[in-house]
Each structure stands twice: as C-alpha cells, then as structure tokens.
PDB file of C-alpha atoms in Angstrom:
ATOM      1  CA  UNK B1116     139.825 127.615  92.278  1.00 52.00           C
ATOM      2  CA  UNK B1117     140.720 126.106  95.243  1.00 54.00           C
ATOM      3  CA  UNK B1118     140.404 129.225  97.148  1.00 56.00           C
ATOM      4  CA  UNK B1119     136.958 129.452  96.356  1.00 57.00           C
ATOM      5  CA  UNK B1120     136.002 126.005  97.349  1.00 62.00           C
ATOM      6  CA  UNK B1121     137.699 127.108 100.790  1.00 65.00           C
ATOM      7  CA  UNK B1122     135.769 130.604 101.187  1.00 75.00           C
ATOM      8  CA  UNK B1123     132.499 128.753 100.181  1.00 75.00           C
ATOM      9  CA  UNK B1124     133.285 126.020 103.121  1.00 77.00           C
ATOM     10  CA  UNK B1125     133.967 128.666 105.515  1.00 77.00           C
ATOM     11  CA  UNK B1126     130.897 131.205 104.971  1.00 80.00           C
ATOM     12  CA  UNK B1127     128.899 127.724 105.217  1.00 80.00           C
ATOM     13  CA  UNK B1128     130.465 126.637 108.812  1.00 84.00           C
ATOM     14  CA  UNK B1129     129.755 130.317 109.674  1.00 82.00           C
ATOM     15  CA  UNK B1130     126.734 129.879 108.961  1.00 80.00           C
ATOM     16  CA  UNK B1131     125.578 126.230 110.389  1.00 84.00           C
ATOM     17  CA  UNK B1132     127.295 127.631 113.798  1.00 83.00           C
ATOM     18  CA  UNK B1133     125.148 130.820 113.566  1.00 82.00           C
ATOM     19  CA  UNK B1134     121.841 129.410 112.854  1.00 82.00           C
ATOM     20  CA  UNK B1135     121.135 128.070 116.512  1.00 84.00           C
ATOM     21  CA  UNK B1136     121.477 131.471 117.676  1.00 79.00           C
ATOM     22  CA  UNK B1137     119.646 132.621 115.175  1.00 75.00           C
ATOM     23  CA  UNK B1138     116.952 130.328 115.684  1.00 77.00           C
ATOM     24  CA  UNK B1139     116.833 131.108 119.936  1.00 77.00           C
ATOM     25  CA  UNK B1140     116.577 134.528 119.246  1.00 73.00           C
ATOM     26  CA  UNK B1141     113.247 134.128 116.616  1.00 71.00           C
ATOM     27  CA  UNK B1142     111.971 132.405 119.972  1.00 73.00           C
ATOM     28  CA  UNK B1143     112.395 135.921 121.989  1.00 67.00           C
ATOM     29  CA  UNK B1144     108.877 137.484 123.275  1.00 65.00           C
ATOM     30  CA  UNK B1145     108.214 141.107 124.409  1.00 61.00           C
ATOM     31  CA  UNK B1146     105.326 142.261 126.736  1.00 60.00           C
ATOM     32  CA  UNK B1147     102.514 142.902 124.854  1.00 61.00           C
ATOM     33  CA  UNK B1148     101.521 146.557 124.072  1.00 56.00           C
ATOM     34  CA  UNK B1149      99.058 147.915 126.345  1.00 59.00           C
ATOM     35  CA  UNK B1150      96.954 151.347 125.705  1.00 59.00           C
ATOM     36  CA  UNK B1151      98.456 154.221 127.312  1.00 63.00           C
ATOM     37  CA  UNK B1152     101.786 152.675 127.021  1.00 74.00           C
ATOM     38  CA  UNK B1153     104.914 154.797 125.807  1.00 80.00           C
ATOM     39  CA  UNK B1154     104.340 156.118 121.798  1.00 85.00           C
ATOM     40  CA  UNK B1155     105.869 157.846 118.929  1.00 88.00           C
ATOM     41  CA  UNK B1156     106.489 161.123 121.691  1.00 88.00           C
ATOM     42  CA  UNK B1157     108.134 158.907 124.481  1.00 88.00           C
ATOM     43  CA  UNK B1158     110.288 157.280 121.652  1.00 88.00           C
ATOM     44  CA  UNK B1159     111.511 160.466 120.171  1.00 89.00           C
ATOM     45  CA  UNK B1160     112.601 161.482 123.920  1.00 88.00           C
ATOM     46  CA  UNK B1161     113.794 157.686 124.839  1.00 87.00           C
ATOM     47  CA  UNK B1162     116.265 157.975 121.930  1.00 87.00           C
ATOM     48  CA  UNK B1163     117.180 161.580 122.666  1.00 87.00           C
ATOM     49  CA  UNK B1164     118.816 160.265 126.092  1.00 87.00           C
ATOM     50  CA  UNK B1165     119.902 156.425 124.683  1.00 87.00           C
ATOM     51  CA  UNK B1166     123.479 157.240 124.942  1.00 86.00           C
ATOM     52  CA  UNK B1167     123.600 158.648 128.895  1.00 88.00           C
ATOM     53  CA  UNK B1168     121.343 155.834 129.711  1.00 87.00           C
ATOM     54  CA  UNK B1169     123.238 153.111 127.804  1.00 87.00           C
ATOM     55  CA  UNK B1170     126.387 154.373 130.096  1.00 89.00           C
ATOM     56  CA  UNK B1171     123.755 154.498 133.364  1.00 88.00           C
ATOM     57  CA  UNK B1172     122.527 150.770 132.545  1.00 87.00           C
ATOM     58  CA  UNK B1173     126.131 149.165 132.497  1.00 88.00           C
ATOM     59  CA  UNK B1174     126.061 150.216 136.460  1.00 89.00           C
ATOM     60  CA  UNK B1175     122.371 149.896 137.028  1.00 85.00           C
ATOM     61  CA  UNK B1176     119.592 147.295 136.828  1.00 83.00           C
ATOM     62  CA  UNK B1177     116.675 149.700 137.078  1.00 84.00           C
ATOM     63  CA  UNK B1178     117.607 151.612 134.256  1.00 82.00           C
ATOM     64  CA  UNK B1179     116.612 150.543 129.963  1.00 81.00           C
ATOM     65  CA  UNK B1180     117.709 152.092 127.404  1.00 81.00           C
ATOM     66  CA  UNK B1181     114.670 151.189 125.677  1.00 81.00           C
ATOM     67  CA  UNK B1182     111.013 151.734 127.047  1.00 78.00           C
ATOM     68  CA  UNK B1183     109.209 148.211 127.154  1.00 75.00           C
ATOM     69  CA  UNK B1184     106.553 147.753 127.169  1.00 76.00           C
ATOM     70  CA  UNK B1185     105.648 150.029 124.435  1.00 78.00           C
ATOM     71  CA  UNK B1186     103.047 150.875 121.128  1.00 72.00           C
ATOM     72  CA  UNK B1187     105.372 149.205 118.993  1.00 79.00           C
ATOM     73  CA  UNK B1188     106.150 150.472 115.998  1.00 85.00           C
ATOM     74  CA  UNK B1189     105.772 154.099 116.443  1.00 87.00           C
ATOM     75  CA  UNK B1190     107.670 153.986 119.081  1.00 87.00           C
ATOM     76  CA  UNK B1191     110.412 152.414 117.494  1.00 88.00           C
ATOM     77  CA  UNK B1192     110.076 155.011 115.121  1.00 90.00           C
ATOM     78  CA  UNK B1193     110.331 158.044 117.265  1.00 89.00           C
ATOM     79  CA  UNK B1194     113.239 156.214 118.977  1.00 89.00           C
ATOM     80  CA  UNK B1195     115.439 156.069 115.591  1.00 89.00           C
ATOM     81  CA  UNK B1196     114.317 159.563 114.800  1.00 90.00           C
ATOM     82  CA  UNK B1197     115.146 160.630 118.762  1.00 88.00           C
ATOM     83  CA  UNK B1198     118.397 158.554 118.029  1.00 87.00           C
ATOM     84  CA  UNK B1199     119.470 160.283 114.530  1.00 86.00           C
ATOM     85  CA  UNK B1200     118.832 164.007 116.091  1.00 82.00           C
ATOM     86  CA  UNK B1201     121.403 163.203 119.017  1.00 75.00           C
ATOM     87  CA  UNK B1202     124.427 161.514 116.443  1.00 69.00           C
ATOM     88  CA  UNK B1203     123.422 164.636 113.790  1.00 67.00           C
ATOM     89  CA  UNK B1204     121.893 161.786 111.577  1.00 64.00           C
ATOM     90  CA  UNK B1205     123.500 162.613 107.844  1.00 58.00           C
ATOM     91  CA  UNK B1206     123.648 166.227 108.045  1.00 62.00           C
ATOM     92  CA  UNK B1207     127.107 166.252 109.727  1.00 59.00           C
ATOM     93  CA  UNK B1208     128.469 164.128 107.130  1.00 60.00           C
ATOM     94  CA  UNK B1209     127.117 166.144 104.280  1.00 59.00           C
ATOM     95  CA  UNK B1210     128.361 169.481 105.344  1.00 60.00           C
ATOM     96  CA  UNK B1211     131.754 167.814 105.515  1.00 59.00           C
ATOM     97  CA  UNK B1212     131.785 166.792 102.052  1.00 58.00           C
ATOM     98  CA  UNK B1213     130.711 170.605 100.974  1.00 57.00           C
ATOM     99  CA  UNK B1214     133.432 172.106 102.855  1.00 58.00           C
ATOM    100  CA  UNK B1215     135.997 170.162 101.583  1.00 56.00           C
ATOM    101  CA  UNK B1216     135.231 170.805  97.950  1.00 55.00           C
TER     102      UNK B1216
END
C-alpha cells in the first residue's frame, strides 16, 4: 500500500511542476488567418516536405516547417494527410503483419 501512496505523490508533483508550462503555453497566439492564405492544398504539400525542412530549419532561420499564417484547420488537415503519405501512414505496418503470417 505504501507504494501506491508513493506513485500517487509522484504523478501529483509531476503534475503541479507541469501545470505552469501548461498554463504559458494556453497563453500562445498565432497570426490570424487571412484570405488567400495557405489551405488544405499547401498543407498536403507542406507536410509532404516536413522532414527535409525540419533538417533545413535546425541550420536556418528563414525556413518553417509549418506554413503560418494559414486557413487553419484545413490546413492542418492536409498537413497530417501530406505527413502520413511521406512515413507510409499504416499501410507499411499492415503489410508487415500479412507477410509474416
């Protein structure tokens, strides 16, 4: 029992320590989505290239790996989809399992 009581004290100091952080990063803002900005389209092709320009940001300012500012959530969208098509989302996996069987 007393291991419990210890585990229960230590996921609550985890978590009193992680709030503030928590709580400062509620606080973030984004530009505001303007009309004409980047879409679902410039999403799909933004996540397409994330990896080669999350390597080219490390060395370079100028360079995101994520368009801002952009139509929100369609663009998020095509940027997970864009994302998934480059890592072989859960086909890769899948065709793994088959084979071994």
């Amino acid at each position: 029992m007393a291991g419990l009581r210890t585990t229960r004290r230590v996921r609550w100091t985890r978590w009193l320590a992680l709030s503030p952080l928590l709580l400062l990063g509620a606080c973030a803002t984004a530009p505001a989505a303007t009309e004409g900005t980047r879409g679902f389209f410039w999403g799909l092709i933004d996540g397409g290239v994330a990896p080669i320009a999350f390597v080219i940001s490390i060395f370079s300012d100028s360079v995101a790996m994520y368009g801002v500012p952009n139509s929100g959530g369609w663009y998020d969208f095509g940027f997970l989809i864009g994302l998934s098509c480059i890592w072989g989302g859960g086909g890769t996996a899948a065709s793994r399992r088959r084979k071994r069987k």
